[in-house]
């Protein structure tokens, strides 16, 4: 049995299937974990989610910003061109239920190597220990089950930009979602800098992983997606970026956690 984590698929179903063939994914034996952004922008978002649900015993993932957007569209009965086939599908309620169940962080321990992998869409900020991150993911997942309508309605916006444990209610949930699914840069205090998306150096804008690396022990890893411009490069062996911009015409990437072997498919 092997664990494979795949980067942002964003509706690139044909490439996902090619990648599954390349890794010889066996649904009755292996596990496939999506690093978030299952859907949107690409041509076959509905097919991607149907594939996940057909193999739900072996496929899971963490939620990305585009997945939250889809949940919002479904629950608030909004329209969107790229996601229309899902919104009009007979499976829309099943899709909603399945997607809403996915956490923001998954912790996977590989028995043989004793290595621990934290899978997350955007990243884990240095201001949260790995334990805190898992706890906040559990909290949000639980709240989403009870009150998704309002959480999804009130998740929009960039503020507060700074996490405080004392945050409550929808502000708290919005901030948790923003760190886990939209973060790229933080300042030295851990405030979110959500406006900046390019790779140019800028004062007081630090890629999140440059501060988080200090929190990781040698056998702890973070695997993330979201930041296609990095093309997988973080310069830290314990922080592994998997978004290689398939939806932008580049590559779809997966990693096998047991030996950290990388598998890639070019955009078809
Ligand atoms: Mn994303």
PDB file of N, CA, C and O in Angstrom, residues 167-209:
ATOM      1  N   UNK A 167     -10.100  35.299  18.799  1.00  0.00           N
ATOM      2  CA  UNK A 167     -11.122  35.517  17.762  1.00  0.00           C
ATOM      3  C   UNK A 167     -12.272  34.546  17.957  1.00  0.00           C
ATOM      4  O   UNK A 167     -12.063  33.388  18.319  1.00  0.00           O
ATOM      5  N   UNK A 168     -13.476  35.036  17.681  1.00  0.00           N
ATOM      6  CA  UNK A 168     -14.661  34.193  17.876  1.00  0.00           C
ATOM      7  C   UNK A 168     -15.543  34.200  16.639  1.00  0.00           C
ATOM      8  O   UNK A 168     -15.487  35.120  15.825  1.00  0.00           O
ATOM      9  N   UNK A 169     -16.377  33.195  16.542  1.00  0.00           N
ATOM     10  CA  UNK A 169     -17.449  33.161  15.546  1.00  0.00           C
ATOM     11  C   UNK A 169     -16.943  33.209  14.111  1.00  0.00           C
ATOM     12  O   UNK A 169     -15.905  32.648  13.786  1.00  0.00           O
ATOM     13  N   UNK A 170     -17.684  33.919  13.261  1.00  0.00           N
ATOM     14  CA  UNK A 170     -17.384  33.883  11.820  1.00  0.00           C
ATOM     15  C   UNK A 170     -16.053  34.526  11.486  1.00  0.00           C
ATOM     16  O   UNK A 170     -15.399  34.130  10.522  1.00  0.00           O
ATOM     17  N   UNK A 171     -15.629  35.524  12.269  1.00  0.00           N
ATOM     18  CA  UNK A 171     -14.305  36.129  12.061  1.00  0.00           C
ATOM     19  C   UNK A 171     -13.222  35.077  12.270  1.00  0.00           C
ATOM     20  O   UNK A 171     -12.229  35.017  11.553  1.00  0.00           O
ATOM     21  N   UNK A 172     -13.426  34.269  13.310  1.00  0.00           N
ATOM     22  CA  UNK A 172     -12.472  33.200  13.621  1.00  0.00           C
ATOM     23  C   UNK A 172     -12.413  32.189  12.468  1.00  0.00           C
ATOM     24  O   UNK A 172     -11.336  31.829  12.007  1.00  0.00           O
ATOM     25  N   UNK A 173     -13.584  31.764  11.988  1.00  0.00           N
ATOM     26  CA  UNK A 173     -13.611  30.761  10.914  1.00  0.00           C
ATOM     27  C   UNK A 173     -13.011  31.314   9.633  1.00  0.00           C
ATOM     28  O   UNK A 173     -12.269  30.636   8.931  1.00  0.00           O
ATOM     29  N   UNK A 174     -13.347  32.603   9.317  1.00  0.00           N
ATOM     30  CA  UNK A 174     -12.802  33.221   8.110  1.00  0.00           C
ATOM     31  C   UNK A 174     -11.277  33.256   8.175  1.00  0.00           C
ATOM     32  O   UNK A 174     -10.583  32.969   7.195  1.00  0.00           O
ATOM     33  N   UNK A 175     -10.739  33.583   9.331  1.00  0.00           N
ATOM     34  CA  UNK A 175      -9.285  33.694   9.472  1.00  0.00           C
ATOM     35  C   UNK A 175      -8.623  32.315   9.346  1.00  0.00           C
ATOM     36  O   UNK A 175      -7.588  32.176   8.689  1.00  0.00           O
ATOM     37  N   UNK A 176      -9.235  31.313   9.946  1.00  0.00           N
ATOM     38  CA  UNK A 176      -8.698  29.945   9.829  1.00  0.00           C
ATOM     39  C   UNK A 176      -8.685  29.526   8.352  1.00  0.00           C
ATOM     40  O   UNK A 176      -7.678  29.018   7.840  1.00  0.00           O
ATOM     41  N   UNK A 177      -9.795  29.792   7.650  1.00  0.00           N
ATOM     42  CA  UNK A 177      -9.884  29.421   6.228  1.00  0.00           C
ATOM     43  C   UNK A 177      -8.841  30.185   5.415  1.00  0.00           C
ATOM     44  O   UNK A 177      -8.167  29.617   4.557  1.00  0.00           O
ATOM     45  N   UNK A 178      -8.667  31.479   5.711  1.00  0.00           N
ATOM     46  CA  UNK A 178      -7.699  32.270   4.952  1.00  0.00           C
ATOM     47  C   UNK A 178      -6.260  31.767   5.132  1.00  0.00           C
ATOM     48  O   UNK A 178      -5.506  31.681   4.169  1.00  0.00           O
ATOM     49  N   UNK A 179      -5.877  31.427   6.340  1.00  0.00           N
ATOM     50  CA  UNK A 179      -4.510  30.898   6.557  1.00  0.00           C
ATOM     51  C   UNK A 179      -4.328  29.552   5.848  1.00  0.00           C
ATOM     52  O   UNK A 179      -3.320  29.324   5.179  1.00  0.00           O
ATOM     53  N   UNK A 180      -5.279  28.664   6.000  1.00  0.00           N
ATOM     54  CA  UNK A 180      -5.095  27.319   5.447  1.00  0.00           C
ATOM     55  C   UNK A 180      -5.255  27.240   3.926  1.00  0.00           C
ATOM     56  O   UNK A 180      -4.712  26.341   3.301  1.00  0.00           O
ATOM     57  N   UNK A 181      -6.048  28.155   3.347  1.00  0.00           N
ATOM     58  CA  UNK A 181      -6.356  27.965   1.919  1.00  0.00           C
ATOM     59  C   UNK A 181      -5.900  29.096   1.001  1.00  0.00           C
ATOM     60  O   UNK A 181      -5.915  28.927  -0.213  1.00  0.00           O
ATOM     61  N   UNK A 182      -5.508  30.255   1.541  1.00  0.00           N
ATOM     62  CA  UNK A 182      -5.159  31.387   0.663  1.00  0.00           C
ATOM     63  C   UNK A 182      -3.769  31.963   0.920  1.00  0.00           C
ATOM     64  O   UNK A 182      -3.266  32.753   0.126  1.00  0.00           O
ATOM     65  N   UNK A 183      -3.127  31.578   2.010  1.00  0.00           N
ATOM     66  CA  UNK A 183      -1.847  32.170   2.406  1.00  0.00           C
ATOM     67  C   UNK A 183      -0.733  31.922   1.374  1.00  0.00           C
ATOM     68  O   UNK A 183      -0.594  30.842   0.840  1.00  0.00           O
ATOM     69  N   UNK A 184       0.057  32.961   1.117  1.00  0.00           N
ATOM     70  CA  UNK A 184       1.348  32.817   0.437  1.00  0.00           C
ATOM     71  C   UNK A 184       2.418  33.525   1.291  1.00  0.00           C
ATOM     72  O   UNK A 184       3.365  32.915   1.726  1.00  0.00           O
ATOM     73  N   UNK A 185       2.197  34.806   1.520  1.00  0.00           N
ATOM     74  CA  UNK A 185       3.165  35.595   2.302  1.00  0.00           C
ATOM     75  C   UNK A 185       2.592  35.969   3.665  1.00  0.00           C
ATOM     76  O   UNK A 185       1.389  36.238   3.806  1.00  0.00           O
ATOM     77  N   UNK A 186       3.506  36.019   4.633  1.00  0.00           N
ATOM     78  CA  UNK A 186       3.187  36.547   5.958  1.00  0.00           C
ATOM     79  C   UNK A 186       4.217  37.622   6.266  1.00  0.00           C
ATOM     80  O   UNK A 186       5.316  37.611   5.700  1.00  0.00           O
ATOM     81  N   UNK A 187       3.895  38.514   7.191  1.00  0.00           N
ATOM     82  CA  UNK A 187       4.951  39.407   7.670  1.00  0.00           C
ATOM     83  C   UNK A 187       5.627  38.754   8.880  1.00  0.00           C
ATOM     84  O   UNK A 187       5.284  37.629   9.267  1.00  0.00           O
ATOM     85  N   UNK A 188       6.591  39.449   9.466  1.00  0.00           N
ATOM     86  CA  UNK A 188       7.377  38.848  10.545  1.00  0.00           C
ATOM     87  C   UNK A 188       6.531  38.556  11.784  1.00  0.00           C
ATOM     88  O   UNK A 188       6.909  37.751  12.629  1.00  0.00           O
ATOM     89  N   UNK A 189       5.366  39.221  11.908  1.00  0.00           N
ATOM     90  CA  UNK A 189       4.458  38.965  13.036  1.00  0.00           C
ATOM     91  C   UNK A 189       3.474  37.835  12.758  1.00  0.00           C
ATOM     92  O   UNK A 189       2.704  37.460  13.641  1.00  0.00           O
ATOM     93  N   UNK A 190       3.438  37.371  11.500  1.00  0.00           N
ATOM     94  CA  UNK A 190       2.474  36.321  11.160  1.00  0.00           C
ATOM     95  C   UNK A 190       1.175  36.852  10.597  1.00  0.00           C
ATOM     96  O   UNK A 190       0.212  36.101  10.425  1.00  0.00           O
ATOM     97  N   UNK A 191       1.132  38.150  10.259  1.00  0.00           N
ATOM     98  CA  UNK A 191      -0.064  38.696   9.603  1.00  0.00           C
ATOM     99  C   UNK A 191      -0.106  38.224   8.152  1.00  0.00           C
ATOM    100  O   UNK A 191       0.914  38.209   7.464  1.00  0.00           O
ATOM    101  N   UNK A 192      -1.308  37.911   7.685  1.00  0.00           N
ATOM    102  CA  UNK A 192      -1.500  37.503   6.295  1.00  0.00           C
ATOM    103  C   UNK A 192      -1.284  38.683   5.356  1.00  0.00           C
ATOM    104  O   UNK A 192      -1.784  39.776   5.599  1.00  0.00           O
ATOM    105  N   UNK A 193      -0.552  38.443   4.277  1.00  0.00           N
ATOM    106  CA  UNK A 193      -0.358  39.452   3.229  1.00  0.00           C
ATOM    107  C   UNK A 193      -0.988  38.881   1.959  1.00  0.00           C
ATOM    108  O   UNK A 193      -0.291  38.322   1.106  1.00  0.00           O
ATOM    109  N   UNK A 194      -2.298  38.987   1.865  1.00  0.00           N
ATOM    110  CA  UNK A 194      -3.010  38.250   0.816  1.00  0.00           C
ATOM    111  C   UNK A 194      -2.972  38.921  -0.560  1.00  0.00           C
ATOM    112  O   UNK A 194      -3.267  38.278  -1.558  1.00  0.00           O
ATOM    113  N   UNK A 195      -2.575  40.175  -0.616  1.00  0.00           N
ATOM    114  CA  UNK A 195      -2.592  40.866  -1.908  1.00  0.00           C
ATOM    115  C   UNK A 195      -1.481  40.391  -2.839  1.00  0.00           C
ATOM    116  O   UNK A 195      -1.647  40.344  -4.051  1.00  0.00           O
ATOM    117  N   UNK A 196      -0.345  40.049  -2.257  1.00  0.00           N
ATOM    118  CA  UNK A 196       0.821  39.739  -3.080  1.00  0.00           C
ATOM    119  C   UNK A 196       0.804  38.293  -3.563  1.00  0.00           C
ATOM    120  O   UNK A 196       0.633  37.361  -2.781  1.00  0.00           O
ATOM    121  N   UNK A 197       0.982  38.122  -4.896  1.00  0.00           N
ATOM    122  CA  UNK A 197       0.967  36.768  -5.466  1.00  0.00           C
ATOM    123  C   UNK A 197       2.231  36.446  -6.265  1.00  0.00           C
ATOM    124  O   UNK A 197       2.490  35.296  -6.561  1.00  0.00           O
ATOM    125  N   UNK A 198       3.014  37.470  -6.624  1.00  0.00           N
ATOM    126  CA  UNK A 198       4.196  37.197  -7.464  1.00  0.00           C
ATOM    127  C   UNK A 198       5.385  36.792  -6.591  1.00  0.00           C
ATOM    128  O   UNK A 198       5.276  36.676  -5.378  1.00  0.00           O
ATOM    129  N   UNK A 199       6.541  36.577  -7.247  1.00  0.00           N
ATOM    130  CA  UNK A 199       7.711  36.080  -6.504  1.00  0.00           C
ATOM    131  C   UNK A 199       8.764  37.162  -6.269  1.00  0.00           C
ATOM    132  O   UNK A 199       9.839  36.882  -5.758  1.00  0.00           O
ATOM    133  N   UNK A 200       8.456  38.408  -6.655  1.00  0.00           N
ATOM    134  CA  UNK A 200       9.437  39.489  -6.453  1.00  0.00           C
ATOM    135  C   UNK A 200       9.639  39.760  -4.969  1.00  0.00           C
ATOM    136  O   UNK A 200       8.697  39.696  -4.186  1.00  0.00           O
ATOM    137  N   UNK A 201      10.881  40.103  -4.617  1.00  0.00           N
ATOM    138  CA  UNK A 201      11.160  40.422  -3.207  1.00  0.00           C
ATOM    139  C   UNK A 201      10.449  41.711  -2.820  1.00  0.00           C
ATOM    140  O   UNK A 201      10.418  42.671  -3.578  1.00  0.00           O
ATOM    141  N   UNK A 202       9.872  41.717  -1.648  1.00  0.00           N
ATOM    142  CA  UNK A 202       9.192  42.915  -1.163  1.00  0.00           C
ATOM    143  C   UNK A 202       9.329  42.964   0.349  1.00  0.00           C
ATOM    144  O   UNK A 202       9.214  41.941   1.032  1.00  0.00           O
ATOM    145  N   UNK A 203       9.574  44.168   0.854  1.00  0.00           N
ATOM    146  CA  UNK A 203       9.801  44.365   2.282  1.00  0.00           C
ATOM    147  C   UNK A 203       8.640  43.815   3.121  1.00  0.00           C
ATOM    148  O   UNK A 203       7.475  44.072   2.812  1.00  0.00           O
ATOM    149  N   UNK A 204       9.022  43.085   4.165  1.00  0.00           N
ATOM    150  CA  UNK A 204       8.051  42.541   5.118  1.00  0.00           C
ATOM    151  C   UNK A 204       7.029  41.574   4.497  1.00  0.00           C
ATOM    152  O   UNK A 204       5.928  41.413   5.004  1.00  0.00           O
ATOM    153  N   UNK A 205       7.379  40.975   3.387  1.00  0.00           N
ATOM    154  CA  UNK A 205       6.579  39.889   2.798  1.00  0.00           C
ATOM    155  C   UNK A 205       7.466  38.647   2.749  1.00  0.00           C
ATOM    156  O   UNK A 205       8.415  38.597   1.969  1.00  0.00           O
ATOM    157  N   UNK A 206       7.158  37.675   3.603  1.00  0.00           N
ATOM    158  CA  UNK A 206       8.010  36.495   3.725  1.00  0.00           C
ATOM    159  C   UNK A 206       7.191  35.271   3.328  1.00  0.00           C
ATOM    160  O   UNK A 206       6.104  35.071   3.884  1.00  0.00           O
ATOM    161  N   UNK A 207       7.685  34.456   2.360  1.00  0.00           N
ATOM    162  CA  UNK A 207       6.933  33.229   2.052  1.00  0.00           C
ATOM    163  C   UNK A 207       6.697  32.446   3.353  1.00  0.00           C
ATOM    164  O   UNK A 207       7.624  32.289   4.154  1.00  0.00           O
ATOM    165  N   UNK A 208       5.464  31.989   3.565  1.00  0.00           N
ATOM    166  CA  UNK A 208       5.085  31.420   4.866  1.00  0.00           C
ATOM    167  C   UNK A 208       6.046  30.338   5.341  1.00  0.00           C
ATOM    168  O   UNK A 208       6.372  30.234   6.520  1.00  0.00           O
ATOM    169  N   UNK A 209       6.558  29.519   4.383  1.00  0.00           N
ATOM    170  CA  UNK A 209       7.337  28.340   4.788  1.00  0.00           C
ATOM    171  C   UNK A 209       8.719  28.720   5.323  1.00  0.00           C
ATOM    172  O   UNK A 209       9.330  27.950   6.051  1.00  0.00           O
TER     173      UNK A 209
END
